[in-house]
CSV table of N, CA and C in Angstrom, one decimal:
chain,number,residue,atom,x,y,z
A,712,MET,N,115.7,24.6,41.8
A,712,MET,CA,115.4,24.5,43.2
A,712,MET,C,114.8,25.8,43.7
A,713,ASP,N,113.7,25.8,44.3
A,713,ASP,CA,113.1,27.0,44.8
A,713,ASP,C,113.7,27.3,46.2
A,714,LEU,N,114.4,28.5,46.3
A,714,LEU,CA,115.0,28.8,47.5
A,714,LEU,C,114.2,29.9,48.3
A,715,SER,N,113.0,30.1,47.9
A,715,SER,CA,112.1,31.1,48.6
A,715,SER,C,111.9,30.6,50.1
A,716,CYS,N,112.0,29.3,50.3
A,716,CYS,CA,111.7,28.8,51.7
A,716,CYS,C,112.8,29.3,52.7
A,717,LEU,N,114.0,29.7,52.1
A,717,LEU,CA,115.1,30.2,53.0
A,717,LEU,C,114.7,31.5,53.7
A,718,SER,N,114.0,32.4,53.0
A,718,SER,CA,113.7,33.7,53.6
A,718,SER,C,112.8,33.5,54.8
A,719,ALA,N,112.0,32.4,54.9
A,719,ALA,CA,111.1,32.2,56.1
A,719,ALA,C,111.7,31.2,57.1
A,720,SER,N,112.9,30.7,56.8
A,720,SER,CA,113.5,29.7,57.7
A,720,SER,C,113.9,30.3,59.0
A,721,PRO,N,113.5,29.7,60.1
A,721,PRO,CA,114.0,30.1,61.4
A,721,PRO,C,115.4,29.8,61.7
A,722,PHE,N,116.0,29.0,60.8
A,722,PHE,CA,117.4,28.7,61.0
A,722,PHE,C,118.4,29.7,60.6
A,723,LEU,N,118.1,30.5,59.7
A,723,LEU,CA,119.0,31.6,59.2
A,723,LEU,C,119.2,32.6,60.3
A,724,PRO,N,118.2,33.1,61.0
A,724,PRO,CA,118.5,34.0,62.1
A,724,PRO,C,119.3,33.3,63.2
A,725,MET,N,119.1,32.0,63.4
A,725,MET,CA,119.9,31.3,64.4
A,725,MET,C,121.3,31.3,64.0
A,726,VAL,N,121.6,31.1,62.7
A,726,VAL,CA,123.0,31.1,62.3
A,726,VAL,C,123.6,32.5,62.5
A,727,GLY,N,122.8,33.5,62.3
A,727,GLY,CA,123.3,34.9,62.6
A,727,GLY,C,123.6,35.1,64.0
A,728,TRP,N,122.7,34.7,64.9
A,728,TRP,CA,122.9,34.9,66.3
A,728,TRP,C,124.0,34.0,66.8
A,729,SER,N,124.2,32.9,66.2
A,729,SER,CA,125.4,32.0,66.6
A,729,SER,C,126.7,32.7,66.3
A,730,THR,N,126.8,33.5,65.3
A,730,THR,CA,128.0,34.2,65.0
A,730,THR,C,128.3,35.3,66.0
A,731,VAL,N,127.2,35.9,66.6
A,731,VAL,CA,127.3,36.8,67.7
A,731,VAL,C,127.9,36.0,68.9
A,732,LEU,N,127.4,34.8,69.2
A,732,LEU,CA,128.0,34.0,70.3
A,732,LEU,C,129.4,33.7,70.0
A,733,LEU,N,129.8,33.4,68.8
A,733,LEU,CA,131.2,33.1,68.5
A,733,LEU,C,132.0,34.4,68.8
A,734,ALA,N,131.5,35.5,68.4
A,734,ALA,CA,132.3,36.8,68.6
A,734,ALA,C,132.4,37.0,70.1
A,735,VAL,N,131.4,36.7,70.9
A,735,VAL,CA,131.5,36.8,72.4
A,735,VAL,C,132.6,35.9,72.9
A,736,HIS,N,132.7,34.7,72.4
A,736,HIS,CA,133.8,33.8,72.8
A,736,HIS,C,135.1,34.4,72.5
A,737,VAL,N,135.3,34.8,71.2
A,737,VAL,CA,136.6,35.3,70.8
A,737,VAL,C,137.0,36.6,71.6
A,738,MET,N,136.0,37.5,71.8
A,738,MET,CA,136.4,38.7,72.5
A,738,MET,C,136.7,38.4,74.0
A,739,LEU,N,135.9,37.5,74.6
A,739,LEU,CA,136.1,37.1,76.0
A,739,LEU,C,137.5,36.5,76.1
A,740,GLN,N,137.9,35.6,75.2
A,740,GLN,CA,139.2,35.0,75.3
A,740,GLN,C,140.3,36.1,75.1
A,741,ALA,N,140.1,37.0,74.1
A,741,ALA,CA,141.1,38.0,73.8
A,741,ALA,C,141.2,39.0,74.9
A,742,PHE,N,140.1,39.4,75.5
A,742,PHE,CA,140.2,40.4,76.6
A,742,PHE,C,140.9,39.8,77.8
A,743,THR,N,140.5,38.6,78.2
A,743,THR,CA,141.1,38.0,79.4
A,743,THR,C,142.6,37.7,79.2
A,744,THR,N,142.9,37.2,78.0
A,744,THR,CA,144.3,36.9,77.7
A,744,THR,C,145.1,38.2,77.7
A,745,SER,N,144.6,39.2,77.0
A,745,SER,CA,145.3,40.5,77.0
A,745,SER,C,145.5,41.1,78.3
A,746,ALA,N,144.5,41.0,79.2
A,746,ALA,CA,144.7,41.6,80.5
A,746,ALA,C,145.7,40.9,81.3
A,747,GLU,N,145.7,39.5,81.2
A,747,GLU,CA,146.8,38.8,81.9
A,747,GLU,C,148.1,39.0,81.3
A,748,ALA,N,148.2,39.1,80.0
A,748,ALA,CA,149.5,39.4,79.4
A,748,ALA,C,150.0,40.7,79.8
A,749,ALA,N,149.2,41.7,79.9
A,749,ALA,CA,149.6,43.1,80.3
A,749,ALA,C,150.2,43.0,81.7
A,750,ARG,N,149.6,42.3,82.6
A,750,ARG,CA,150.1,42.1,84.0
A,750,ARG,C,151.4,41.4,84.0
A,751,THR,N,151.5,40.4,83.1
A,751,THR,CA,152.7,39.5,83.1
A,751,THR,C,153.9,40.1,82.3
A,752,LEU,N,153.6,40.5,81.1
A,752,LEU,CA,154.6,40.9,80.1
A,752,LEU,C,154.7,42.4,79.9
A,753,GLY,N,153.7,43.2,80.4
A,753,GLY,CA,153.7,44.6,80.2
A,753,GLY,C,152.6,45.0,79.2
A,754,ALA,N,152.3,46.3,79.2
A,754,ALA,CA,151.2,46.8,78.4
A,754,ALA,C,151.6,46.8,76.9
A,755,SER,N,152.9,46.7,76.6
A,755,SER,CA,153.3,46.8,75.2
A,755,SER,C,153.1,45.4,74.4
A,756,TRP,N,152.8,44.3,75.1
A,756,TRP,CA,152.7,43.0,74.4
A,756,TRP,C,151.5,43.0,73.5
A,757,ASN,N,150.3,43.5,73.9
A,757,ASN,CA,149.1,43.4,73.1
A,757,ASN,C,149.2,44.2,71.8
A,758,PRO,N,149.5,45.5,71.9
A,758,PRO,CA,149.6,46.2,70.6
A,758,PRO,C,150.9,45.9,69.8
A,759,GLY,N,151.8,45.2,70.4
A,759,GLY,CA,153.1,44.9,69.7
A,759,GLY,C,153.0,43.7,68.8
A,760,PRO,N,154.1,43.2,68.3
A,760,PRO,CA,154.1,42.1,67.3
A,760,PRO,C,153.9,40.7,68.0
A,761,ARG,N,153.9,40.7,69.3
A,761,ARG,CA,153.7,39.4,70.0
A,761,ARG,C,154.7,38.4,69.7
A,762,ASP,N,155.9,38.8,69.6
A,762,ASP,CA,157.0,37.9,69.3
A,762,ASP,C,157.2,36.9,70.4
A,763,VAL,N,156.8,37.2,71.6
A,763,VAL,CA,157.0,36.3,72.7
A,763,VAL,C,155.6,35.6,72.9
A,764,ASP,N,155.7,34.2,72.8
A,764,ASP,CA,154.5,33.4,73.0
A,764,ASP,C,154.0,33.6,74.4
A,765,PHE,N,152.7,33.6,74.5
A,765,PHE,CA,152.1,33.8,75.8
A,765,PHE,C,150.9,32.8,75.9
A,766,THR,N,150.9,31.9,76.8
A,766,THR,CA,149.8,31.1,77.1
A,766,THR,C,149.3,31.5,78.5
A,767,PRO,N,148.0,31.9,78.6
A,767,PRO,CA,147.5,32.3,79.9
A,767,PRO,C,147.6,31.2,80.9
A,768,SER,N,148.0,31.6,82.1
A,768,SER,CA,148.0,30.6,83.2
A,768,SER,C,147.0,31.0,84.3
A,769,GLY,N,146.4,32.1,84.2
A,769,GLY,CA,145.4,32.5,85.1
A,769,GLY,C,144.1,31.7,84.9
A,770,LYS,N,143.3,31.6,86.0
A,770,LYS,CA,142.1,30.8,85.9
A,770,LYS,C,141.1,31.4,84.9
A,771,ILE,N,140.8,32.6,85.0
A,771,ILE,CA,139.7,33.2,84.1
A,771,ILE,C,140.2,33.1,82.6
A,772,ALA,N,141.4,33.6,82.3
A,772,ALA,CA,141.8,33.6,80.9
A,772,ALA,C,141.9,32.1,80.4
A,773,GLY,N,142.4,31.2,81.2
A,773,GLY,CA,142.5,29.8,80.8
A,773,GLY,C,141.1,29.2,80.6
A,774,ARG,N,140.2,29.5,81.5
A,774,ARG,CA,138.8,29.0,81.3
A,774,ARG,C,138.2,29.6,80.1
A,775,ALA,N,138.4,30.9,79.8
A,775,ALA,CA,137.8,31.6,78.6
A,775,ALA,C,138.4,30.9,77.4
A,776,ALA,N,139.6,30.6,77.4
A,776,ALA,CA,140.2,29.9,76.2
A,776,ALA,C,139.7,28.5,76.0
A,777,ARG,N,139.5,27.8,77.1
A,777,ARG,CA,139.0,26.4,77.0
A,777,ARG,C,137.5,26.4,76.6
A,778,ALA,N,136.7,27.4,77.1
A,778,ALA,CA,135.3,27.5,76.8
A,778,ALA,C,135.2,27.8,75.3
A,779,SER,N,136.0,28.7,74.8
A,779,SER,CA,136.0,29.1,73.4
A,779,SER,C,136.4,27.9,72.5
A,780,GLY,N,137.4,27.1,72.9
A,780,GLY,CA,137.7,25.9,72.2
A,780,GLY,C,136.6,24.9,72.2
A,781,ASN,N,136.0,24.7,73.3
A,781,ASN,CA,134.8,23.8,73.4
A,781,ASN,C,133.7,24.2,72.5
A,782,PHE,N,133.4,25.5,72.5
A,782,PHE,CA,132.4,26.0,71.6
A,782,PHE,C,132.7,25.7,70.1
A,783,ARG,N,133.9,26.0,69.8
A,783,ARG,CA,134.4,25.8,68.4
A,783,ARG,C,134.3,24.3,67.9
A,784,GLU,N,134.3,23.4,68.9
A,784,GLU,CA,134.2,22.0,68.5
A,784,GLU,C,132.8,21.6,68.1
A,785,THR,N,131.8,22.3,68.6
A,785,THR,CA,130.4,21.9,68.2
A,785,THR,C,129.9,22.9,67.2
A,786,TYR,N,130.5,24.1,67.0
A,786,TYR,CA,130.0,25.1,66.2
A,786,TYR,C,129.8,24.7,64.7
A,787,PRO,N,130.8,24.0,64.1
A,787,PRO,CA,130.7,23.6,62.7
A,787,PRO,C,129.5,22.6,62.5
A,788,ALA,N,129.2,21.7,63.5
A,788,ALA,CA,128.1,20.8,63.4
A,788,ALA,C,126.8,21.6,63.4
A,789,PHE,N,126.7,22.6,64.3
A,789,PHE,CA,125.5,23.4,64.4
A,789,PHE,C,125.3,24.2,63.0
A,790,ILE,N,126.3,24.8,62.5
A,790,ILE,CA,126.2,25.5,61.2
A,790,ILE,C,125.7,24.6,60.1
A,791,ALA,N,126.3,23.4,60.0
A,791,ALA,CA,126.0,22.5,59.0
A,791,ALA,C,124.5,22.0,59.1
A,792,LEU,N,124.1,21.7,60.3
A,792,LEU,CA,122.8,21.2,60.5
A,792,LEU,C,121.7,22.3,60.3
A,793,ALA,N,122.0,23.5,60.8
A,793,ALA,CA,121.1,24.6,60.6
A,793,ALA,C,120.9,24.9,59.1
A,794,LEU,N,122.0,25.0,58.4
A,794,LEU,CA,121.9,25.3,57.0
A,794,LEU,C,121.2,24.2,56.2
A,795,ALA,N,121.5,23.0,56.6
A,795,ALA,CA,120.9,21.8,55.9
A,795,ALA,C,119.4,21.8,56.2
A,796,LEU,N,119.0,22.1,57.4
A,796,LEU,CA,117.6,22.2,57.7
A,796,LEU,C,116.9,23.4,57.0
A,797,ALA,N,117.6,24.5,56.9
A,797,ALA,CA,117.0,25.6,56.2
A,797,ALA,C,116.8,25.2,54.7
A,798,LEU,N,117.8,24.5,54.1
A,798,LEU,CA,117.6,24.1,52.7
A,798,LEU,C,116.5,23.0,52.6
A,799,LYS,N,116.4,22.2,53.6
A,799,LYS,CA,115.3,21.2,53.5
A,799,LYS,C,113.9,21.9,53.6
A,800,GLY,N,113.9,23.0,54.2
A,800,GLY,CA,112.6,23.8,54.3
A,800,GLY,C,111.7,23.2,55.3
A,801,ASP,N,112.2,22.4,56.3
A,801,ASP,CA,111.4,21.8,57.3
A,801,ASP,C,111.7,22.5,58.6
A,802,ALA,N,110.8,23.3,59.1
A,802,ALA,CA,111.0,24.0,60.4
A,802,ALA,C,110.2,23.3,61.4
A,803,SER,N,110.3,21.9,61.5
A,803,SER,CA,109.6,21.1,62.4
A,803,SER,C,110.1,21.4,63.8
A,804,GLY,N,109.3,21.0,64.8
A,804,GLY,CA,109.6,21.2,66.2
A,804,GLY,C,111.0,20.7,66.6
A,805,TRP,N,111.4,19.5,66.1
A,805,TRP,CA,112.6,18.9,66.5
A,805,TRP,C,113.8,19.7,66.0
A,806,GLY,N,113.8,20.2,64.8
A,806,GLY,CA,114.9,20.9,64.3
A,806,GLY,C,115.0,22.3,65.0
A,807,THR,N,113.9,23.0,65.0
A,807,THR,CA,113.9,24.3,65.6
A,807,THR,C,114.2,24.2,67.1
A,808,GLY,N,113.6,23.3,67.8
A,808,GLY,CA,113.8,23.1,69.2
A,808,GLY,C,115.2,22.7,69.5
A,809,GLY,N,115.8,21.9,68.7
A,809,GLY,CA,117.2,21.5,68.9
A,809,GLY,C,118.1,22.6,68.7
A,810,ALA,N,117.8,23.5,67.7
A,810,ALA,CA,118.7,24.7,67.5
A,810,ALA,C,118.6,25.6,68.7
A,811,TRP,N,117.4,25.8,69.2
A,811,TRP,CA,117.3,26.7,70.4
A,811,TRP,C,117.9,26.1,71.6
A,812,LEU,N,117.8,24.8,71.7
A,812,LEU,CA,118.4,24.1,72.9
A,812,LEU,C,119.9,24.2,72.8
A,813,TRP,N,120.5,24.0,71.6
A,813,TRP,CA,122.0,24.2,71.5
A,813,TRP,C,122.4,25.6,71.8
A,814,PHE,N,121.7,26.6,71.3
A,814,PHE,CA,122.0,28.0,71.5
A,814,PHE,C,121.9,28.3,73.0
A,815,ALA,N,120.8,28.0,73.6
A,815,ALA,CA,120.6,28.3,75.0
A,815,ALA,C,121.7,27.7,75.9
A,816,CYS,N,122.0,26.4,75.6
A,816,CYS,CA,123.0,25.7,76.4
A,816,CYS,C,124.4,26.3,76.2
A,817,ARG,N,124.7,26.7,75.0
A,817,ARG,CA,126.0,27.3,74.7
A,817,ARG,C,126.1,28.7,75.4
A,818,ILE,N,125.0,29.4,75.6
A,818,ILE,CA,125.0,30.7,76.3
A,818,ILE,C,125.3,30.4,77.8
A,819,VAL,N,124.5,29.5,78.3
A,819,VAL,CA,124.6,29.2,79.8
A,819,VAL,C,126.0,28.6,80.1
A,820,TYR,N,126.6,27.9,79.1
A,820,TYR,CA,127.9,27.3,79.3
A,820,TYR,C,129.0,28.3,79.7
A,821,ILE,N,129.0,29.5,79.1
A,821,ILE,CA,130.0,30.5,79.3
A,821,ILE,C,130.2,30.9,80.7
A,822,PRO,N,129.2,31.4,81.4
A,822,PRO,CA,129.4,31.8,82.8
A,822,PRO,C,129.6,30.6,83.7
A,823,LEU,N,129.0,29.5,83.4
A,823,LEU,CA,129.3,28.3,84.2
A,823,LEU,C,130.8,27.9,84.1
A,824,TYR,N,131.4,27.9,82.9
A,824,TYR,CA,132.8,27.6,82.8
A,824,TYR,C,133.7,28.6,83.5
A,825,LEU,N,133.4,29.9,83.2
A,825,LEU,CA,134.2,30.9,83.8
A,825,LEU,C,134.1,30.9,85.4
A,826,ALA,N,133.0,30.5,85.9
A,826,ALA,CA,132.9,30.4,87.4
A,826,ALA,C,133.4,29.1,87.9
A,827,GLY,N,133.7,28.2,87.1
A,827,GLY,CA,134.3,26.9,87.5
A,827,GLY,C,133.3,26.0,88.1
A,828,VAL,N,132.0,26.1,87.7
A,828,VAL,CA,130.9,25.3,88.3
A,828,VAL,C,131.0,23.9,87.7
A,829,PRO,N,131.3,22.9,88.5
A,829,PRO,CA,131.3,21.5,87.9
A,829,PRO,C,129.9,20.9,87.8
A,830,TYR,N,129.8,19.9,87.1
A,830,TYR,CA,128.6,19.1,86.9
A,830,TYR,C,127.5,19.8,86.1
A,831,VAL,N,127.1,21.0,86.6
A,831,VAL,CA,126.1,21.8,85.9
A,831,VAL,C,126.6,22.2,84.6
A,832,ARG,N,127.9,22.6,84.5
A,832,ARG,CA,128.5,23.0,83.3
A,832,ARG,C,128.5,21.8,82.3
A,833,SER,N,128.7,20.6,82.8
A,833,SER,CA,128.7,19.4,82.0
A,833,SER,C,127.3,19.1,81.5
A,834,LEU,N,126.3,19.4,82.3
A,834,LEU,CA,124.9,19.2,81.9
A,834,LEU,C,124.6,20.2,80.8
A,835,ALA,N,125.1,21.4,80.8
A,835,ALA,CA,124.9,22.4,79.8
A,835,ALA,C,125.5,21.8,78.5
A,836,TRP,N,126.7,21.3,78.6
A,836,TRP,CA,127.3,20.7,77.4
A,836,TRP,C,126.5,19.5,76.8
A,837,VAL,N,126.0,18.7,77.7
A,837,VAL,CA,125.2,17.5,77.3
A,837,VAL,C,123.9,18.1,76.6
A,838,GLY,N,123.3,19.1,77.2
A,838,GLY,CA,122.1,19.7,76.6
A,838,GLY,C,122.4,20.2,75.2
A,839,SER,N,123.6,20.8,75.0
A,839,SER,CA,123.9,21.3,73.6
A,839,SER,C,124.1,20.2,72.6
A,840,MET,N,124.6,19.1,73.1
A,840,MET,CA,124.7,17.9,72.2
A,840,MET,C,123.4,17.3,71.9
A,841,LEU,N,122.5,17.3,72.9
A,841,LEU,CA,121.1,16.8,72.6
A,841,LEU,C,120.4,17.7,71.6
A,842,GLY,N,120.7,19.0,71.7
A,842,GLY,CA,120.2,19.9,70.7
A,842,GLY,C,120.6,19.6,69.3
A,843,LEU,N,121.9,19.3,69.1
A,843,LEU,CA,122.5,18.9,67.8
A,843,LEU,C,121.8,17.6,67.4
A,844,ALA,N,121.6,16.6,68.3
A,844,ALA,CA,121.0,15.4,68.0
A,844,ALA,C,119.6,15.6,67.5
A,845,ALA,N,118.9,16.5,68.1
A,845,ALA,CA,117.5,16.7,67.7
A,845,ALA,C,117.5,17.3,66.3
A,846,MET,N,118.4,18.2,66.0
A,846,MET,CA,118.5,18.8,64.7
A,846,MET,C,118.8,17.7,63.7
A,847,PHE,N,119.7,16.8,64.0
A,847,PHE,CA,120.1,15.7,63.1
A,847,PHE,C,118.8,14.8,62.8
A,848,VAL,N,118.1,14.5,63.9
A,848,VAL,CA,116.9,13.7,63.7
A,848,VAL,C,115.9,14.4,62.8
A,849,ALA,N,115.7,15.7,62.9
A,849,ALA,CA,114.8,16.4,62.1
A,849,ALA,C,115.3,16.4,60.6
A,850,LEU,N,116.6,16.4,60.4
A,850,LEU,CA,117.2,16.5,59.1
A,850,LEU,C,117.0,15.1,58.4
A,851,VAL,N,117.2,14.0,59.1
A,851,VAL,CA,117.2,12.7,58.4
A,851,VAL,C,115.8,12.1,58.4
A,852,SER,N,114.9,12.6,59.1
A,852,SER,CA,113.6,12.0,59.2
A,852,SER,C,112.6,12.6,58.2
């Protein structure tokens, strides 16, 4: 199998950038939870052994946790589709467009969720799912 097509694939940089987006979710969740825990349990909770379970009850920390969980639900599908399309060597409009749509919608989703914006946030989620669907169509066609 000739893997030289992978070096020119637009999907590999997308996988890289998606890991940055994952890191943003993880850090956002960690920072907001740590800040709330410091206010509630004291500053020693975060650097300590965290023997006391803490579930954030504040709006922002809770939203950051839920947004991160939502991202992680679609992230494996994105990775699988992007890598499969990279191996297929087909950088058609559907696959690349779908990957960019998923990525853009997932970026927009974060501030919409943190701000508590209804409906538009759901549209961003639907857009990300349409992006995955476009990637799937490009893969199987």
